[in-house]
XYZ file of C-alpha atoms in Angstrom:
535
model
C 42.485 -35.617 0.676
C 42.800 -32.102 1.802
C 42.578 -30.856 -1.823
C 39.368 -33.186 -2.525
C 37.762 -32.390 0.886
C 38.527 -28.593 0.303
C 37.020 -28.578 -3.175
C 33.931 -30.323 -1.811
C 33.445 -27.727 0.749
C 34.043 -24.941 -1.757
C 31.420 -26.297 -4.156
C 28.905 -26.744 -1.353
C 29.745 -23.245 0.017
C 29.529 -21.839 -3.590
C 26.168 -23.501 -4.161
C 24.458 -21.970 -0.962
C 26.172 -18.661 -1.522
C 24.674 -18.454 -5.002
C 21.111 -19.063 -3.518
C 21.569 -16.553 -0.623
C 23.190 -14.011 -3.126
C 20.407 -14.408 -5.631
C 17.625 -13.664 -3.070
C 19.686 -11.020 -1.064
C 20.526 -9.083 -4.254
C 16.858 -8.803 -5.242
C 15.835 -7.781 -1.830
C 18.608 -5.417 -0.814
C 19.839 -3.994 -4.043
C 17.238 -4.274 -6.903
C 14.294 -3.057 -4.758
C 15.907 0.075 -3.451
C 17.237 0.946 -6.932
C 13.810 0.633 -8.400
C 12.085 2.558 -5.699
C 14.604 5.405 -6.183
C 14.200 5.189 -10.125
C 10.348 5.336 -9.538
C 10.713 8.337 -7.460
C 12.983 9.959 -10.207
C 10.561 9.205 -12.875
C 7.593 10.776 -11.048
C 9.691 13.905 -10.209
C 10.662 14.288 -13.998
C 7.046 13.757 -15.034
C 5.705 16.443 -12.835
C 8.459 18.849 -14.139
C 7.545 18.210 -17.658
C 3.737 17.918 -17.302
C 3.097 21.530 -18.608
C 5.974 21.910 -20.952
C 5.334 22.702 -24.583
C 5.810 19.850 -27.383
C 9.301 19.512 -28.447
C 9.746 17.838 -31.780
C 12.967 17.639 -33.808
C 13.072 19.483 -37.313
C 14.708 16.588 -39.194
C 12.430 15.093 -41.920
C 12.084 11.542 -42.650
C 13.796 10.280 -45.888
C 12.233 8.505 -48.911
C 10.356 5.259 -48.006
C 10.406 1.976 -49.770
C 7.318 0.203 -51.429
C 6.509 -1.143 -47.803
C 6.393 2.213 -46.223
C 9.560 1.767 -44.292
C 12.445 4.319 -44.449
C 15.397 3.546 -46.589
C 17.738 5.168 -44.149
C 16.579 4.719 -40.625
C 19.493 6.255 -39.008
C 18.495 9.706 -40.469
C 14.783 9.322 -39.553
C 15.016 8.829 -35.835
C 15.792 12.450 -35.079
C 12.133 13.039 -35.609
C 11.345 10.938 -32.604
C 12.101 13.322 -29.770
C 10.272 12.931 -26.577
C 7.392 15.222 -25.643
C 5.049 15.890 -22.733
C 1.590 14.681 -23.066
C -1.468 16.960 -22.542
C -4.202 16.237 -20.024
C -6.521 13.477 -20.521
C -9.707 14.327 -22.578
C -11.694 11.367 -23.528
C -13.466 11.315 -26.932
C -14.469 7.742 -26.963
C -15.014 4.769 -24.493
C -14.937 1.194 -25.653
C -16.225 -1.610 -23.440
C -15.148 -5.115 -24.232
C -15.664 -8.310 -22.251
C -12.242 -7.845 -20.606
C -11.649 -4.279 -20.236
C -12.643 -0.478 -20.894
C -10.446 1.401 -23.180
C -10.504 5.152 -23.180
C -9.221 7.114 -26.343
C -8.180 10.687 -25.795
C -8.570 13.773 -28.004
C -5.247 13.011 -29.876
C -6.402 9.466 -30.643
C -4.098 7.869 -28.201
C -5.116 5.038 -25.548
C -5.348 7.307 -22.418
C -6.412 4.358 -20.017
C -7.224 0.734 -19.961
C -9.130 -0.600 -16.948
C -9.316 -4.423 -16.595
C -12.867 -5.589 -15.727
C -12.152 -9.162 -14.406
C -12.898 -9.526 -10.684
C -9.475 -10.781 -9.748
C -7.646 -7.695 -11.184
C -7.933 -5.258 -8.137
C -5.603 -3.179 -6.439
C -4.764 -2.947 -2.773
C -7.843 -0.651 -2.382
C -10.213 -3.065 -4.099
C -10.461 -0.891 -7.346
C -10.232 -2.426 -10.806
C -6.587 -2.065 -12.048
C -5.793 0.642 -14.290
C -2.714 0.068 -16.475
C -1.320 3.455 -17.236
C -0.035 6.479 -15.508
C -1.705 9.820 -16.424
C 1.402 11.388 -17.786
C 3.235 8.583 -19.432
C 3.853 8.035 -23.024
C 0.572 6.742 -24.482
C -0.091 3.866 -26.918
C -0.966 4.724 -30.419
C 0.367 8.261 -30.222
C 1.452 9.450 -33.656
C 4.429 11.658 -34.403
C 4.980 13.195 -37.876
C 8.391 13.508 -39.250
C 7.544 17.042 -40.364
C 8.056 19.442 -37.600
C 5.163 21.749 -38.535
C 2.667 19.054 -39.159
C 3.651 17.425 -35.790
C 3.239 20.602 -33.922
C -0.178 21.209 -35.491
C -1.072 17.556 -34.692
C -0.647 17.995 -30.998
C -3.084 20.771 -31.050
C -5.888 19.380 -33.243
C -8.296 17.012 -31.658
C -9.559 13.945 -33.421
C -13.169 13.373 -34.310
C -14.452 9.968 -33.272
C -17.111 8.099 -35.103
C -18.659 7.226 -31.843
C -18.177 8.369 -28.167
C -19.297 4.884 -26.808
C -18.828 1.484 -28.180
C -19.980 -1.804 -26.775
C -17.885 -4.605 -28.019
C -18.533 -7.138 -25.153
C -20.301 -9.441 -27.516
C -19.078 -8.804 -31.053
C -16.434 -6.767 -32.702
C -16.961 -3.110 -33.188
C -15.197 -0.454 -35.399
C -14.146 3.052 -34.131
C -12.859 5.656 -36.687
C -10.800 8.518 -35.609
C -10.152 11.412 -38.006
C -7.712 14.194 -37.393
C -7.835 16.879 -40.124
C -4.651 18.999 -40.441
C -3.740 21.673 -42.906
C -1.573 19.489 -45.160
C -2.906 15.919 -44.337
C -5.688 13.981 -42.923
C -4.860 11.237 -40.410
C -7.275 8.292 -39.984
C -7.228 5.591 -37.640
C -9.623 2.630 -37.915
C -9.755 0.540 -34.955
C -11.492 -2.748 -34.551
C -12.226 -3.923 -31.174
C -12.920 -7.577 -30.172
C -14.749 -8.973 -26.996
C -11.444 -10.528 -25.762
C -9.911 -7.032 -25.489
C -7.405 -7.078 -28.457
C -7.634 -4.711 -31.479
C -6.584 -4.339 -35.076
C -5.563 -1.023 -36.374
C -5.161 0.569 -39.764
C -3.504 4.025 -39.818
C -3.029 6.262 -42.902
C -2.016 9.865 -43.653
C -2.912 11.494 -46.970
C -0.473 13.395 -49.178
C 2.175 10.794 -48.351
C 3.058 12.454 -45.023
C 5.490 10.254 -43.006
C 4.831 9.450 -39.368
C 5.649 7.143 -36.530
C 3.339 5.345 -33.992
C 4.173 4.225 -30.450
C 3.412 1.432 -28.305
C 3.740 3.765 -25.336
C 5.382 3.403 -22.128
C 4.880 0.137 -20.227
C 1.916 -0.643 -17.842
C 2.975 0.734 -14.524
C 0.962 -1.636 -12.181
C 3.609 -3.962 -10.650
C 7.185 -3.137 -11.383
C 8.624 -4.645 -8.332
C 11.851 -6.381 -7.365
C 10.756 -9.838 -8.281
C 10.488 -9.726 -11.917
C 11.879 -8.169 -15.126
C 10.162 -5.061 -16.596
C 11.009 -3.161 -19.742
C 10.636 -3.901 -23.435
C 10.941 -7.279 -25.470
C 10.909 -7.821 -29.056
C 10.619 -10.888 -31.312
C 12.393 -10.939 -34.773
C 11.768 -12.808 -37.987
C 14.501 -15.257 -37.127
C 12.512 -15.955 -33.721
C 15.242 -14.237 -31.562
C 14.157 -12.460 -28.496
C 15.673 -9.315 -27.150
C 14.764 -7.909 -23.846
C 15.865 -4.370 -22.593
C 15.187 -3.621 -19.008
C 14.043 -0.273 -17.722
C 17.170 1.961 -17.291
C 19.271 0.011 -19.671
C 18.744 1.847 -22.934
C 21.438 4.632 -23.405
C 20.869 5.699 -26.957
C 18.524 5.042 -29.973
C 18.485 1.722 -31.590
C 16.990 0.678 -34.870
C 15.524 -2.800 -35.386
C 13.903 -4.246 -38.529
C 12.107 -7.449 -39.058
C 10.087 -7.310 -35.830
C 7.178 -9.762 -35.284
C 6.091 -8.088 -32.033
C 7.165 -5.401 -29.574
C 5.832 -5.397 -26.072
C 6.475 -3.032 -23.087
C 5.785 -4.771 -19.926
C 5.964 -5.030 -16.093
C 5.679 -8.046 -13.787
C 2.058 -8.974 -14.878
C 0.922 -6.654 -17.598
C 1.976 -5.807 -21.137
C 1.059 -3.561 -24.222
C 1.874 -5.527 -27.271
C 1.802 -4.496 -30.985
C 2.198 -7.264 -33.502
C 2.062 -8.229 -37.057
C 3.049 -11.883 -38.219
C 2.307 -11.339 -41.928
C 4.303 -8.146 -42.501
C 7.081 -7.385 -40.186
C 7.714 -4.067 -38.593
C 10.661 -1.570 -38.444
C 11.210 0.239 -35.045
C 13.253 2.689 -33.275
C 14.008 2.470 -29.557
C 14.410 5.722 -27.807
C 15.496 6.069 -24.173
C 13.282 8.517 -21.965
C 15.129 10.729 -19.245
C 15.471 7.560 -17.027
C 16.941 5.403 -19.933
C 13.825 3.422 -20.129
C 13.062 1.792 -23.595
C 10.256 3.527 -25.795
C 9.323 1.980 -29.145
C 8.357 3.925 -32.181
C 7.179 1.973 -35.268
C 8.083 3.365 -38.751
C 4.693 3.723 -40.379
C 5.599 5.579 -43.662
C 2.234 7.101 -44.783
C 0.216 4.041 -43.646
C 0.520 0.906 -41.471
C -1.674 -2.073 -40.278
C -0.915 -4.183 -37.147
C -2.782 -5.660 -34.192
C -2.416 -4.909 -30.424
C -3.211 -6.028 -26.997
C -3.185 -4.264 -23.611
C -3.622 -6.349 -20.408
C -2.563 -9.213 -18.284
C 0.100 -11.591 -19.450
C -2.157 -14.518 -19.260
C -0.775 -17.509 -21.080
C -4.110 -18.824 -22.323
C -5.185 -15.396 -23.525
C -2.109 -14.782 -25.480
C -1.996 -18.331 -26.863
C -5.677 -17.786 -28.169
C -4.514 -14.727 -30.178
C -1.294 -16.381 -31.486
C 1.014 -18.912 -30.184
C 3.917 -16.667 -30.813
C 2.658 -14.113 -28.457
C 3.281 -16.465 -25.474
C 6.922 -15.291 -25.826
C 5.747 -11.977 -24.411
C 6.005 -13.845 -21.023
C 9.576 -13.358 -19.883
C 11.352 -16.055 -17.691
C 14.960 -14.681 -17.855
C 18.025 -16.956 -18.648
C 16.242 -20.246 -17.936
C 13.299 -19.665 -20.274
C 14.168 -22.918 -22.074
C 13.293 -24.845 -18.846
C 10.653 -22.396 -17.290
C 8.382 -22.251 -20.292
C 7.639 -25.995 -20.726
C 7.448 -26.108 -16.917
C 4.706 -23.551 -16.900
C 2.941 -25.622 -19.725
C 2.968 -28.519 -17.464
C 1.609 -26.344 -14.556
C -1.242 -25.211 -16.620
C -2.007 -28.776 -17.760
C -2.159 -29.970 -14.129
C -4.166 -27.065 -13.033
C -6.846 -27.801 -15.641
C -7.447 -31.156 -13.781
C -6.904 -29.995 -10.286
C -8.659 -26.660 -10.431
C -6.562 -25.244 -7.502
C -3.352 -23.517 -8.150
C -2.050 -24.217 -4.540
C -2.325 -27.902 -4.949
C -1.085 -27.668 -8.578
C 2.170 -26.264 -7.049
C 2.282 -29.021 -4.659
C 1.899 -31.675 -7.282
C 4.479 -29.975 -9.716
C 6.897 -29.935 -6.802
C 6.387 -33.692 -6.212
C 6.923 -34.397 -9.852
C 10.105 -32.391 -10.017
C 11.434 -34.234 -6.908
C 10.713 -37.670 -8.526
C 12.376 -36.525 -11.913
C 15.545 -35.220 -10.015
C 15.396 -38.238 -7.467
C 18.322 -40.053 -9.164
C 20.474 -37.047 -8.743
C 19.390 -36.578 -5.276
C 19.842 -40.166 -4.446
C 23.362 -40.127 -5.718
C 24.254 -37.078 -3.663
C 22.626 -38.462 -0.402
C 24.471 -41.687 -0.845
C 27.661 -40.142 -1.336
C 27.383 -37.883 1.761
C 26.538 -40.958 3.929
C 29.510 -42.847 2.581
C 31.813 -39.931 3.291
C 30.343 -39.829 6.851
C 31.073 -43.358 7.394
C 34.522 -43.013 6.106
C 35.248 -39.833 8.264
C 37.321 -41.662 10.970
C 39.582 -43.419 8.417
C 39.915 -40.136 6.526
C 41.002 -38.461 9.760
C 43.462 -41.290 10.383
C 45.118 -40.824 6.909
C 45.204 -37.078 7.608
C 47.022 -37.591 10.766
C 49.363 -40.175 9.542
C 50.449 -38.267 6.359
C 50.011 -34.802 7.711
C 53.580 -33.878 6.597
C 53.258 -35.580 3.072
C 50.401 -34.062 1.161
C 51.022 -36.085 -1.925
C 50.932 -39.369 -0.032
C 47.794 -38.198 1.923
C 45.991 -37.442 -1.263
C 47.017 -40.819 -2.794
C 45.724 -42.723 0.141
C 42.513 -40.777 0.129
C 41.908 -41.632 -3.458
C 42.435 -45.366 -2.682
C 39.984 -45.131 0.213
C 37.365 -43.557 -2.024
C 37.910 -46.149 -4.763
C 37.693 -48.974 -2.442
C 34.443 -47.880 -0.768
C 32.957 -46.480 -3.985
C 32.783 -42.923 -2.421
C 32.947 -39.666 -4.416
C 33.974 -36.601 -2.543
C 32.064 -34.464 -5.238
C 29.127 -36.694 -5.272
C 27.291 -34.513 -2.587
C 27.697 -31.293 -4.425
C 27.386 -31.942 -8.142
C 23.679 -32.968 -7.999
C 22.816 -29.975 -6.150
C 24.603 -27.756 -8.600
C 22.827 -29.498 -11.330
C 19.467 -28.631 -9.832
C 20.266 -24.980 -9.527
C 18.677 -24.178 -13.105
C 15.545 -26.053 -12.186
C 15.305 -24.152 -9.068
C 15.726 -20.765 -10.714
C 13.404 -21.767 -13.449
C 10.460 -22.723 -11.198
C 11.201 -19.453 -9.350
C 10.813 -17.374 -12.415
C 7.532 -19.379 -13.385
C 5.875 -18.747 -10.048
C 7.086 -15.079 -9.951
C 5.629 -14.295 -13.435
C 2.598 -16.071 -13.492
C -0.301 -13.779 -13.282
C -2.655 -16.771 -13.127
C -1.681 -17.035 -9.516
C -2.988 -13.581 -8.775
C -6.023 -13.956 -6.616
C -5.683 -17.651 -6.581
C -6.347 -19.178 -3.240
C -4.913 -22.468 -1.713
C -6.332 -23.291 1.656
C -7.675 -21.439 4.715
C -5.407 -18.247 5.252
C -3.725 -18.463 1.781
C -6.282 -16.423 -0.399
C -3.715 -15.123 -2.938
C -0.818 -17.122 -4.030
C 0.848 -14.055 -5.738
C 0.957 -12.113 -2.401
C 3.039 -12.806 0.834
C 1.600 -15.144 3.421
C -0.241 -12.460 5.602
C 0.430 -14.497 8.774
C 4.081 -15.860 7.755
C 3.000 -19.423 8.395
C 4.664 -20.807 5.103
C 7.873 -19.075 5.529
C 8.232 -20.160 9.165
C 7.282 -23.801 7.909
C 9.865 -23.363 5.236
C 12.518 -22.489 7.736
C 11.580 -25.158 10.204
C 11.849 -27.880 7.512
C 15.217 -26.290 6.185
C 16.467 -26.749 9.651
C 15.173 -30.406 9.966
C 16.611 -31.303 6.663
C 19.907 -29.777 7.716
C 19.977 -31.786 10.991
C 19.358 -35.254 9.288
C 21.774 -34.698 6.374
C 25.309 -36.069 6.853
C 27.911 -33.378 7.330
C 31.399 -34.006 6.723
C 32.751 -30.516 7.322
C 35.655 -30.515 9.846
C 35.759 -26.820 10.330
C 33.450 -25.421 13.223
C 32.984 -22.007 11.749
C 31.653 -23.454 8.623
C 29.330 -25.732 10.534
C 27.960 -22.716 12.411
C 27.375 -20.706 9.263
C 25.356 -23.495 7.731
C 23.423 -23.924 11.009
C 22.404 -20.267 10.645
C 21.100 -20.495 6.886
C 17.423 -21.508 7.822
C 17.293 -18.307 9.781
C 18.444 -16.261 6.857
C 16.258 -18.142 4.262
C 13.169 -17.713 6.631
C 13.834 -13.881 6.882
C 14.050 -13.524 2.979
C 11.080 -15.706 2.330
C 8.803 -13.600 4.692
C 7.962 -11.169 1.881
C 8.101 -13.739 -0.921
C 4.742 -14.729 -2.938
C 3.086 -17.453 -1.057
C 3.076 -19.606 -4.129
C 6.949 -19.573 -4.242
C 7.100 -20.185 -0.518
C 4.749 -23.138 -0.869
C 7.035 -24.711 -3.467
C 10.213 -24.389 -1.209
C 8.273 -25.846 1.724
C 6.861 -28.900 -0.163
C 10.405 -29.258 -1.629
C 11.914 -29.356 1.660
C 9.324 -31.736 3.044
C 10.147 -34.430 0.326
C 13.799 -33.776 0.657
C 13.431 -34.606 4.364
C 11.583 -37.835 3.421
C 14.259 -38.769 0.842
C 17.099 -38.276 3.181
C 15.383 -40.009 5.906
C 14.877 -43.116 3.729
C 18.506 -43.002 2.613
C 19.716 -42.706 6.193
C 17.493 -45.708 7.246
C 19.157 -47.811 4.530
C 22.630 -46.961 5.748
C 21.623 -47.741 9.281
C 20.318 -51.137 8.229
C 23.404 -52.000 6.315
C 25.578 -51.006 9.180
C 23.599 -53.117 11.508
C 24.007 -56.005 9.209
C 27.815 -55.625 9.240
C 27.879 -55.649 13.012
């Protein structure tokens, strides 16, 4: 019995420790690391801001018929990082969703989101990029001399202002150099995405970059870095700070640099891309596409809105990263979208989704609750066996197993259902953390933005209170007093962590607790009724 009861306690403790660790690690470890990293990056950018371009002398080798290098390992040396000059805008494109600014070197200097809900804490429309970061659509030539010249030769734009709010519009950027002419033809669409064709005369080889990721909300809650999808449909994610050396990747369908809610994406689903990933000074991933002397692809810079990405291409929905539990999280989000299309309110959508999840998992929860009640009823008999065979552990275990078998009790029954539900809990956590659809979405009264913390801490306090009630009505077979005290303190710990969590996630946990209380109360009443009938 000691072995079985001990195992039960250890599994229950392990389950709760996983939850506490999961939250504590993100709050106490990841957030300070990311803040320190952001400060370091800012310092390095300020130091490099006025430095001269630094381009490696190694030239690109012969390319194949598709314009990709035959020996990629020799070509990446041409991709050394360099500082970017001050912003000088040559063309401004307005679409229905954003304003795109092109600088004197033909790069995307800034993207400003126009939809009402995309505003920062000061009420200004969100801008995706820092002024001194690596900019999207920057071209780097393999030839050092041409590259140096290119960073000092402004492009000529076919138009300084373009209105693509109603229909697609074309912008041509021409950069005339001594030994080549680089031409970029951009077609902008009302939904904010673009098609790009780039070519260099005289067969001059070049690379083009996706730029550094949007730097709007790179917080502790979600992943941020780079993700690629290959021809075999495998996804590879490299988080900021995790790239230590250059890496070459072929057969790429799309490459995306992203923070919590926003991404820059370059994709081609007809002809795959070859890219080199280069770390910056902080080991953050930067993607450079091997263009040969010409290349075509499409791109998107903006929020990772599921419906918008789906409208461009179904495969682009993979840009939204859910972590380890993507296989559960992605269909769960599709269900969330479906419910919201009928309900029209994201808060009530979360409530309904929580109820559905509780109903689906009810058989597991029911078994766990029944098992805990049975063990509680058997506690006096278990204690008798413990005392009677305290000097013979083998006989004690044997009689305990007979007792369990006779009464249909399972010492592991209360823990296993909870452990099996952990992937679902983590999946819904990732869904609600990554869903930009919740940004600016109100629920009721004081909750005006489900992506932000509850301004009055009402939901975290209610969550903690319901967790305490749930704990009080749940049968507890723990004999150790210290363990009891630790578990009694957990609602306080969880309430503290949830104070700063997005209101949408806290709402989920609060509703989850409410229905768990209802289920536990129902099970407890059934056992009370059976106990009364026996008497």
